[in-house]
XYZ file of C-alpha atoms in Angstrom:
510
model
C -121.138 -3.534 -93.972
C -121.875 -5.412 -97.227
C -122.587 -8.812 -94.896
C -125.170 -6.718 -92.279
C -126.622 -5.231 -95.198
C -127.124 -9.300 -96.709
C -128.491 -10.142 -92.950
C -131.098 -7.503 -92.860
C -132.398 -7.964 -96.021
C -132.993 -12.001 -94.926
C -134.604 -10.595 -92.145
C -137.033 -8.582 -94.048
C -137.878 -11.854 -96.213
C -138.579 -14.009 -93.268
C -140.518 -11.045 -91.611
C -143.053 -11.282 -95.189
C -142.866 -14.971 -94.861
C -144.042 -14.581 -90.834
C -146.913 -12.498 -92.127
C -148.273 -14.769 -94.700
C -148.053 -17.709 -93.193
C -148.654 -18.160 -89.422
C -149.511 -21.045 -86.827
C -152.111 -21.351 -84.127
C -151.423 -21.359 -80.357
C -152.345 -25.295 -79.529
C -149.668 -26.347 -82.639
C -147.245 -24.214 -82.122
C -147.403 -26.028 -78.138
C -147.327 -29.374 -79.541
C -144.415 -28.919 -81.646
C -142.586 -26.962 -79.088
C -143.386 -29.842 -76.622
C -140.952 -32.216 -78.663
C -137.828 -30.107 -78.177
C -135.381 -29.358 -75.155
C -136.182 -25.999 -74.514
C -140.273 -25.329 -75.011
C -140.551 -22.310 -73.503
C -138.096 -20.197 -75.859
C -139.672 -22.544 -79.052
C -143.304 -21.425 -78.239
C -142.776 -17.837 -77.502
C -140.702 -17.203 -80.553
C -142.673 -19.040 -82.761
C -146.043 -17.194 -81.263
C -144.545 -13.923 -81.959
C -144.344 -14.551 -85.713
C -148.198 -14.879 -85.510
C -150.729 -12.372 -86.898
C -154.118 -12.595 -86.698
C -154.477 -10.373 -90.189
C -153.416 -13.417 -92.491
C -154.577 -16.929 -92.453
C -153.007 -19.445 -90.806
C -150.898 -22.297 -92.050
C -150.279 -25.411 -90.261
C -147.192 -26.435 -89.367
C -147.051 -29.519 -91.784
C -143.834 -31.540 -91.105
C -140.812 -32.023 -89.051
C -138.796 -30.490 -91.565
C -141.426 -27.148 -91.628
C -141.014 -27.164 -88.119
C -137.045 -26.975 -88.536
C -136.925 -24.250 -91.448
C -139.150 -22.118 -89.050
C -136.835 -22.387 -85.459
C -134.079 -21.967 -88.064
C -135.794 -18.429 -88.923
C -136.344 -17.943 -85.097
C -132.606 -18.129 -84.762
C -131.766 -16.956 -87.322
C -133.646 -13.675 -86.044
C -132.146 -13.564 -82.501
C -128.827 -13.954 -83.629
C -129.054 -10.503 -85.971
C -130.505 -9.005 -82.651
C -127.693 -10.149 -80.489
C -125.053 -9.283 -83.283
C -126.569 -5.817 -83.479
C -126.082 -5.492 -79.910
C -122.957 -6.847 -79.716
C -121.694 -4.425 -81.909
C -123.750 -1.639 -79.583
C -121.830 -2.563 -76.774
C -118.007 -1.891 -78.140
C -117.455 1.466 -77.182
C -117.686 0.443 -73.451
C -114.786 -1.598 -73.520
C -112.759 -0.381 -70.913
C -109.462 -2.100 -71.492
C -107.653 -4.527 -73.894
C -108.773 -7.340 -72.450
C -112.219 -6.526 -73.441
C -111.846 -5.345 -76.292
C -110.423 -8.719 -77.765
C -113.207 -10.896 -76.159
C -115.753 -8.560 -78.255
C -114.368 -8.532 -81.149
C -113.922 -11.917 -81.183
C -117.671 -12.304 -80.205
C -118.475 -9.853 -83.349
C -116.564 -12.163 -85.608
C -118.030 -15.012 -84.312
C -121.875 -14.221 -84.674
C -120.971 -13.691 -88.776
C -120.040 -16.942 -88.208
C -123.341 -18.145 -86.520
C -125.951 -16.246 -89.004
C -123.497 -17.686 -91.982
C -123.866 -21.196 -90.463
C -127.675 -21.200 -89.853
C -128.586 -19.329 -93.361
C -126.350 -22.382 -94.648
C -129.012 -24.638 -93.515
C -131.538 -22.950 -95.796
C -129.782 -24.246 -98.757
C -130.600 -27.903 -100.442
C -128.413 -29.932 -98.164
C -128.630 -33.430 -96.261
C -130.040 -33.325 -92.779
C -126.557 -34.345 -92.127
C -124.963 -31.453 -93.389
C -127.625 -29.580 -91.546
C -126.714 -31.511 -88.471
C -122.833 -30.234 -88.693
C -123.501 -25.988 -89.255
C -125.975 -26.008 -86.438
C -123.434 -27.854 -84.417
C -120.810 -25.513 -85.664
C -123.390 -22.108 -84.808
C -123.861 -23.827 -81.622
C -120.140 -24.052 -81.125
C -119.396 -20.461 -81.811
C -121.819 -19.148 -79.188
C -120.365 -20.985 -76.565
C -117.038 -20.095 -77.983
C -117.965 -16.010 -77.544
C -118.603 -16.820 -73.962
C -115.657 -18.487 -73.723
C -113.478 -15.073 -74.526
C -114.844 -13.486 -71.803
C -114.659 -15.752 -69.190
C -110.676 -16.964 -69.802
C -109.627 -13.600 -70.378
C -111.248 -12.607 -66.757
C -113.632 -10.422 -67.930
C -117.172 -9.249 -67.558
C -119.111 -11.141 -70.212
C -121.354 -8.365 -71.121
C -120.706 -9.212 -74.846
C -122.809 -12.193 -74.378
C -126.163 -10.915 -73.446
C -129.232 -12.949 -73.059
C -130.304 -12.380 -76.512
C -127.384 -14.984 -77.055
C -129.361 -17.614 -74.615
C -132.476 -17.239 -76.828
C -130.174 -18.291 -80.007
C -128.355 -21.218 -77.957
C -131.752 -22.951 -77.340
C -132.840 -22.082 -80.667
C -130.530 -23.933 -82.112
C -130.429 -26.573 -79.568
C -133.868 -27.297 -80.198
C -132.991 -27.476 -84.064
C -130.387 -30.207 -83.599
C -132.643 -32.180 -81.614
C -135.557 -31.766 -84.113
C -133.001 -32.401 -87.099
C -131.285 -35.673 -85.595
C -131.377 -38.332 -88.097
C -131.801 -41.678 -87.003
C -128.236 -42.865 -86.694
C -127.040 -40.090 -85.040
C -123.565 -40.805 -85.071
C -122.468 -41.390 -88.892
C -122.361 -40.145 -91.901
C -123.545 -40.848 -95.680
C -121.108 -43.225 -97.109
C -119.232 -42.573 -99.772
C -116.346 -44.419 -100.245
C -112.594 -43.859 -100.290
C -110.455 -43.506 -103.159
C -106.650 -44.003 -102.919
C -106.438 -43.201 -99.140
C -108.384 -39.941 -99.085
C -111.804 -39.345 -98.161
C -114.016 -38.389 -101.127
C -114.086 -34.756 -100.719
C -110.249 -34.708 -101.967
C -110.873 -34.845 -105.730
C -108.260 -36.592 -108.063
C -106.670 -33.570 -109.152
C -105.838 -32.680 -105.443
C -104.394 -36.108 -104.659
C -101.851 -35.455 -107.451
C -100.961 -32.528 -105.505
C -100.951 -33.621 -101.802
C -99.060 -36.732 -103.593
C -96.424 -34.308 -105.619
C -93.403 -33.427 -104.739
C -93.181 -30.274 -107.057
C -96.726 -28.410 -107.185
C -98.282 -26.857 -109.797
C -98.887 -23.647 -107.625
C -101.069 -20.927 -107.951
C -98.319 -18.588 -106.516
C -95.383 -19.694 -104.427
C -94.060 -17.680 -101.376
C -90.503 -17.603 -100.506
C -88.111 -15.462 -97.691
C -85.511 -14.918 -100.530
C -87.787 -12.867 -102.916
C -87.476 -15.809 -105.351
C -91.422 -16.342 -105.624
C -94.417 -13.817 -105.783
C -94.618 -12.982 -102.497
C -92.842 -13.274 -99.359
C -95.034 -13.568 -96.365
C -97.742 -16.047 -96.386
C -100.633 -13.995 -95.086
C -99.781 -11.991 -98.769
C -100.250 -15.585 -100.500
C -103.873 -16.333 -98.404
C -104.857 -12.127 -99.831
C -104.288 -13.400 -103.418
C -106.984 -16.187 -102.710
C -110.593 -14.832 -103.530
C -112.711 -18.351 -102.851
C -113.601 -20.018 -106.174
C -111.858 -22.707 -107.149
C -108.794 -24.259 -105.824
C -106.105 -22.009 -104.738
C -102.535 -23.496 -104.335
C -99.941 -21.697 -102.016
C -96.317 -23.289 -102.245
C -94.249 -22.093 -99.537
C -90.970 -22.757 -99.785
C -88.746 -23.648 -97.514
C -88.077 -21.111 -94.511
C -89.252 -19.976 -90.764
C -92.352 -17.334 -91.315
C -92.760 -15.229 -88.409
C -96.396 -14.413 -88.611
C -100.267 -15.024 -87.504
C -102.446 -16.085 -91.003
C -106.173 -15.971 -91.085
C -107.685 -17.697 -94.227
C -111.201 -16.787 -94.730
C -111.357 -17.639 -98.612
C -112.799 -21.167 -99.439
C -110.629 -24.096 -101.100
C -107.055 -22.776 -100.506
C -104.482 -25.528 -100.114
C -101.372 -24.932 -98.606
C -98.287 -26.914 -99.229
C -94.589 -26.977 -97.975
C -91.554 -28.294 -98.194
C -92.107 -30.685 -95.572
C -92.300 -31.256 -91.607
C -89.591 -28.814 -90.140
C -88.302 -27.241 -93.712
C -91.257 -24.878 -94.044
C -92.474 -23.343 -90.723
C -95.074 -20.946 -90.097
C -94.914 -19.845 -86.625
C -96.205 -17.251 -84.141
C -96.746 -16.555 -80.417
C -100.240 -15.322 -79.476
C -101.478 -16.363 -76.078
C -104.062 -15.842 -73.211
C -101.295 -15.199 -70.792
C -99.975 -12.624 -73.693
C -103.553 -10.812 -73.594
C -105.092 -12.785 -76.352
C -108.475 -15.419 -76.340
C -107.582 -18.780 -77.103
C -109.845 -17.888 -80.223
C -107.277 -15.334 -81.665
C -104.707 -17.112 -80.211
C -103.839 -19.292 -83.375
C -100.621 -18.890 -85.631
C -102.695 -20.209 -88.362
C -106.344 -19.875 -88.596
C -108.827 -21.670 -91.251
C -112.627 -20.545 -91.520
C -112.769 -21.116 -95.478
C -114.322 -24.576 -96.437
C -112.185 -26.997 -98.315
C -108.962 -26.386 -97.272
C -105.507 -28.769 -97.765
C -102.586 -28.770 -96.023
C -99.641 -30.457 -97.045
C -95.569 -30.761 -95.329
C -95.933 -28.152 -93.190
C -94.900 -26.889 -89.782
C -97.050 -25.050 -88.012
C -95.762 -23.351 -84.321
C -96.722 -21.443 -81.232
C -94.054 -20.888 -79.524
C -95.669 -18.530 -76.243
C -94.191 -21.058 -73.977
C -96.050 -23.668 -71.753
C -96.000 -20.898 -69.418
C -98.580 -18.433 -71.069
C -101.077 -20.909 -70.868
C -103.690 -21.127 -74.144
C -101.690 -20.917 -77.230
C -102.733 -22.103 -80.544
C -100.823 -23.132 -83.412
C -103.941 -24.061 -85.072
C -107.225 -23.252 -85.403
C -109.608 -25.155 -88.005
C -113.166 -24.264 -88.470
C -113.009 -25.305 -92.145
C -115.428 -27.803 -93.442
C -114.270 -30.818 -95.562
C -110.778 -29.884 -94.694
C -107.861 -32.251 -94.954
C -104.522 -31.981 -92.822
C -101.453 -34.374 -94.268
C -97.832 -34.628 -93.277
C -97.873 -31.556 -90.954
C -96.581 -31.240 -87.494
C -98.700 -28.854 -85.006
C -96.116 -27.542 -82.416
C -97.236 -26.159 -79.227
C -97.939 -26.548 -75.118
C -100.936 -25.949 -74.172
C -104.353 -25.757 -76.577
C -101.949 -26.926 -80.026
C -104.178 -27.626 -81.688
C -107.638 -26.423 -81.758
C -110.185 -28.480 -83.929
C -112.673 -25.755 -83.528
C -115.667 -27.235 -85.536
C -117.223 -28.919 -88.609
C -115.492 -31.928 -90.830
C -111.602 -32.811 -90.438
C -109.648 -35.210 -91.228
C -105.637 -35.057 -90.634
C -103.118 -37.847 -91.645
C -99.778 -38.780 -90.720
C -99.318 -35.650 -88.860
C -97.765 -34.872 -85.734
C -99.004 -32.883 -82.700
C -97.005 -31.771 -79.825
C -98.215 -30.512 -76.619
C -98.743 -30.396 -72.965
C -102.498 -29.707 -71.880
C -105.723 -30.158 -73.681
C -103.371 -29.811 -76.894
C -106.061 -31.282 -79.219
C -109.620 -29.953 -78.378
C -112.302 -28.187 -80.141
C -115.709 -29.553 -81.007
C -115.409 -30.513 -84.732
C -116.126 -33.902 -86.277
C -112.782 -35.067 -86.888
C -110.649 -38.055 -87.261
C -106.839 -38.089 -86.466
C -105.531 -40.832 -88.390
C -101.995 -42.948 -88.346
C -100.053 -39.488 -86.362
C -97.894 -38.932 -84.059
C -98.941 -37.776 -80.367
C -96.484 -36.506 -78.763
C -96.477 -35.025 -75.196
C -94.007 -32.768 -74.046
C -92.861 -32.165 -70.258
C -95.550 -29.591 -68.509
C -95.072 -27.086 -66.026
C -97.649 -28.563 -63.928
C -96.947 -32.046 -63.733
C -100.169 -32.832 -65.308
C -100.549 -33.996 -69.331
C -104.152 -34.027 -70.681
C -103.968 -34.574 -74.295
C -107.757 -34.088 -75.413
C -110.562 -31.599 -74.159
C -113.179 -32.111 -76.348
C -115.882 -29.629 -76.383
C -119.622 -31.262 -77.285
C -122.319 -28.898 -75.295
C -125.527 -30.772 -76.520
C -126.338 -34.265 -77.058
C -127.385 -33.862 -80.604
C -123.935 -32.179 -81.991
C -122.665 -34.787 -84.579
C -118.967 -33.553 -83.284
C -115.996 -35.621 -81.178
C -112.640 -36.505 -81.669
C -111.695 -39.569 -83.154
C -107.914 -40.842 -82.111
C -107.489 -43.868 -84.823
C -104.489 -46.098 -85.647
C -102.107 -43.368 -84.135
C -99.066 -43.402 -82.086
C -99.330 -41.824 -78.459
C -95.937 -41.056 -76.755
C -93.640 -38.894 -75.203
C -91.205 -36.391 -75.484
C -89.241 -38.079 -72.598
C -88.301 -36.313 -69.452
C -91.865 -36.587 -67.944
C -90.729 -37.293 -64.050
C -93.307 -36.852 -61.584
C -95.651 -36.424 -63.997
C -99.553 -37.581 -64.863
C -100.574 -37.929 -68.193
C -104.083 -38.506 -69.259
C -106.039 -39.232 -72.957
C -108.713 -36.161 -71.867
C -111.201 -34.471 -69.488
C -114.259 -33.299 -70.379
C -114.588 -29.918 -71.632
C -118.118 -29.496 -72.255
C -120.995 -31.509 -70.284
C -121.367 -34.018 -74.058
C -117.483 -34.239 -74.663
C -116.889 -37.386 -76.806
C -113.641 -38.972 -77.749
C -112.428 -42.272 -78.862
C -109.239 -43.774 -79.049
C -109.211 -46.692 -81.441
C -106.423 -49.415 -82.614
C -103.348 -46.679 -81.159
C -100.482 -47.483 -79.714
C -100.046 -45.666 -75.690
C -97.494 -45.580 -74.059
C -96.644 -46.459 -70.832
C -96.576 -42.672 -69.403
C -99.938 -42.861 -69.282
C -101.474 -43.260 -65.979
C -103.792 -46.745 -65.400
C -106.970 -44.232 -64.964
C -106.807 -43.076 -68.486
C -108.907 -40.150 -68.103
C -109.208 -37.330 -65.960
C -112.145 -35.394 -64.320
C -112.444 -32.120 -65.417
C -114.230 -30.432 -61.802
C -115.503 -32.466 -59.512
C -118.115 -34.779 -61.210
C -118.912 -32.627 -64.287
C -119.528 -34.524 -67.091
C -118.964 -37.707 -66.129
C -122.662 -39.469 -66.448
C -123.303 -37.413 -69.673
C -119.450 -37.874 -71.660
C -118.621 -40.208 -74.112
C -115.362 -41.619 -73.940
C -113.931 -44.987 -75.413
C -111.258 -46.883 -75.894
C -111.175 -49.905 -78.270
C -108.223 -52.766 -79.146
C -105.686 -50.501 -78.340
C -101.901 -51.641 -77.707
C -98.634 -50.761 -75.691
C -97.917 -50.514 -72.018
C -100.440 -47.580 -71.266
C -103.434 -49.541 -73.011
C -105.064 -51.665 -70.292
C -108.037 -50.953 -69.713
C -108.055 -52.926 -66.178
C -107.867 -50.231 -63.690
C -109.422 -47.328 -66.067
C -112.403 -44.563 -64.773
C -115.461 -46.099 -63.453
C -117.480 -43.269 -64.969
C -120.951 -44.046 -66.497
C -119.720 -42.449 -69.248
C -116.553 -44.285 -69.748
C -116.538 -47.198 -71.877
C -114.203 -50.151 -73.231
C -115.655 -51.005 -76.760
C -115.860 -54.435 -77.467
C -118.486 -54.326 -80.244
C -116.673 -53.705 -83.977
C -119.750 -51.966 -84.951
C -119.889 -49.450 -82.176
C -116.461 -48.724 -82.655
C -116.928 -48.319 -86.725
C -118.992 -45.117 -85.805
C -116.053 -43.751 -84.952
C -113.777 -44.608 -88.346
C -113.072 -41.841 -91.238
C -116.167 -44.031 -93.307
C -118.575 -43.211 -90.397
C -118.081 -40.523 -88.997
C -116.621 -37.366 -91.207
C -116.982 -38.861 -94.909
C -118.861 -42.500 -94.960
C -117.982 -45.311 -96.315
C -115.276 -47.687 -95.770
C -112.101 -47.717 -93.773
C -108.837 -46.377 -95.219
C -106.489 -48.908 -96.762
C -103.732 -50.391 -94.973
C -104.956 -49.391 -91.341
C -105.102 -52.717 -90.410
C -107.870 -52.375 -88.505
C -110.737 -55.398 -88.793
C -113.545 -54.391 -90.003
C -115.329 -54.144 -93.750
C -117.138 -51.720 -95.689
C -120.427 -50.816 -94.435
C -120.038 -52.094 -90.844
């Protein structure tokens, strides 16, 4: 209640700021003219004319932005509101769980556009319209794989897609496909301050509070641990050693979460769109708050290959870091939902689209591992970019792509395209040989393939050649270091130069 409360009074402010200041027809066209969607630009812009006040130009690029922000910002409180309107006539389960996802997810979309208003880089901007953009589409998602009516996603929620479509494409800096650069500092991006790399580094942490089956710490489930959290500063969980049977949902910023390592501390679950649940509420573990660390964990769903989406992850934390964990799943493992990641020496098991999402994020010296699917078919990526201007993909670098064994009969691709932009690169990795020569796979027909983005650069073992890959005109082998550097942990989540010791040839600043 408290958070509608906070929307409508923003409302009410930009309403005042509509009535002091408004724009002429003939401007309001021009500016409207520059963007994807005009039509939806000029008529919501129009309506926050009035012919009682004076009229103020629309001065800059950036005044242009702030005000299709507001415009969004607008719709999406409209579509929330009816949203909400519309959940007494669910008529089953099924529904019921692909609304209240979509309720859930359009706090995230007015949180990620009044973000914007704050003083932040047009990069930053760049990411939470991406990620508003990215929960939209991820509402209408719910309704469709759970074989339901969408009526949860009403046209309201169009207006707010273009909306913010047109804001990406007004807000796109000039190198589109990087980052500010800071630089590293022992390994970690920036973000990670020295105090936390003493603690991802440590083998005994200085915990907040430390969880444990036998009673011997403060609490016993994890989920009780995450409650304790309230979002200020950092927040360390230890979690000793043990299997945790349960689904966690951390909403609090800067939590870090560390175990006793890869298969000693487990936290695992069994959600599942075959089970009656939307890949979005699918996840064991789920991670909206900002800033949050992971350290020697295991982290399971264990639905089965047959129950089709099931998430042992879900990360829609910004800035977040994932080290020495293993994600352990079939299909949909591991769901990079949206904003900033960056995970290191982890390892990911799966069958089908097990890493996908649309976040910016860079999966660095793992472990890829691809178990035997019912289907006969392996896709390890679906990456999910729906406009052109998103700063998202998935960057594969200096990682280790294999298999479980036991894969007879089968095809195993790097990805198919999830959404009409997907983009994914696979840099420096070693494939193996289980592979197939093609490399990538459609996902219907010809979607996607003229408007994807999908490389492949100096990778090794016997499922790298690149001889007999897709002919798509979205496809491409990267033989140019500096398109390829776009793609590093510098570039493309935190800036600056390339980790140490990843052996791959470039410098600083490329």
């Amino acid at each position: 209640m408290v958070a509608i409360k906070s929307v409508i009074v923003l409302v009410l402010v930009l309403v005042l700021w509509s009535a002091i200041f408004a724009y002429s027809d003939e401007e309001v066209k021009n500016w409207c003219s520059q963007t994807p969607y005009p039509a939806p630009c000029e008529h919501f812009l129009t309506a926050k004319k009035t012919t009682t006040k004076k009229n103020r130009p629309i001065a800059s690029k950036s005044h242009f932005l702030r005000v299709l922000v507001e415009s969004a910002i607008e719709r999406a409180v409209l579509a929330q509101k009816n949203a909400v309107a519309l959940g007494p006539k669910c008529q089953n389960d099924r529904e019921k769980s692909a609304w209240t996802d979509c309720v859930e997810l359009y706090d995230q979309i007015i949180h990620r556009l009044n973000r914007t208003a704050d003083r932040c880089s047009p990069i930053d901007v760049q990411t939470w319209l991406s990620a508003a953009l990215t929960a939209l589409d991820t509402c209408r998602t719910g309704f469709e794989e759970l074989g339901v009516s969408a009526f949860g996603y009403p046209l309201t929620a169009n207006n707010v897609s273009k909306l913010i479509s047109d804001g990406l494409s007004v807000n796109k800096p000039a190198s589109s496909e990087g980052f500010e650069p800071p630089s590293m500092n022992e390994g970690f991006p920036t973000w990670v301050k020295p105090g936390e790399r003493k603690l991802l580094q440590s083998s005994a942490p200085n915990a907040n509070v430390v969880v444990a089956k036998d009673g011997s710490g403060r609490f016993r489930t994890v989920s009780e641990a995450v409650a304790a959290a309230k979002g200020g500063g950092r927040f360390v969980i230890y979690v000793k050693a043990g299997v945790y049977s349960e689904n966690v949902e951390i909403k609090a910023k800067n939590v870090m979460l560390i175990g006793d390592g890869i298969g000693k501390t487990i936290i695992t679950g069994s959600r599942s769109v075959g089970g009656g649940s939307t890949t979005f509420k699918s996840a064991t573990v789920a991670v909206d708050g900002d800033g949050f660390i992971a350290r020697d964990i295991t982290i399971r769903n264990t639905a089965g290959a047959s129950n089709h989406q099931a998430v042992a992850l879900r990360s829609g934390s910004d800035l977040s870091v994932y080290y020495r964990c293993s994600f352990e799943g079939f299909q949909d493992t591991l769901y990079v939902y949206s904003e900033r990641q960056f995970y290191k020496q982890c390892d990911i098991y799966g069958t089908v689209d097990f890493i996908f999402g649309n976040a910016a994020v860079v999966i660095q010296d793992s472990n890829i591992i691809a178990r035997d699917p019912p289907n006969k078919t392996i896709t390890i990526t679906a990456q999910g970019r729906s406009d052109p201007n998103q700063n998202t993909g998935i960057s594969i670098h200096n990682c280790r792509i294999a298999s479980a064994g036991g894969l007879s009969g089968v095809k195993a691709y790097l990805g198919r395209p999830w959404r009409e932009y997907s983009r994914t690169v696979v840099m420096t990795s070693s494939i193996g040989g289980f592979i197939s020569p093609a490399g990538w796979m459609e996902w219907s027909g010809n979607f996607a393939l003229n408007t994807l983005y999908y490389g492949e650069y100096k990778n090794t073992g016997a499922g790298a050649s690149t001889a007999n890959r897709v002919n798509w005109k979205g496809y491409r082998v990267i033989t140019s270091a500096a398109e390829a550097s776009k793609f590093t942990v510098g570039s493309f989540i935190a800036g600056g130069s390339w980790l140490p010791s990843t052996g791959v040839p470039f410098t600083s600043g490329l």
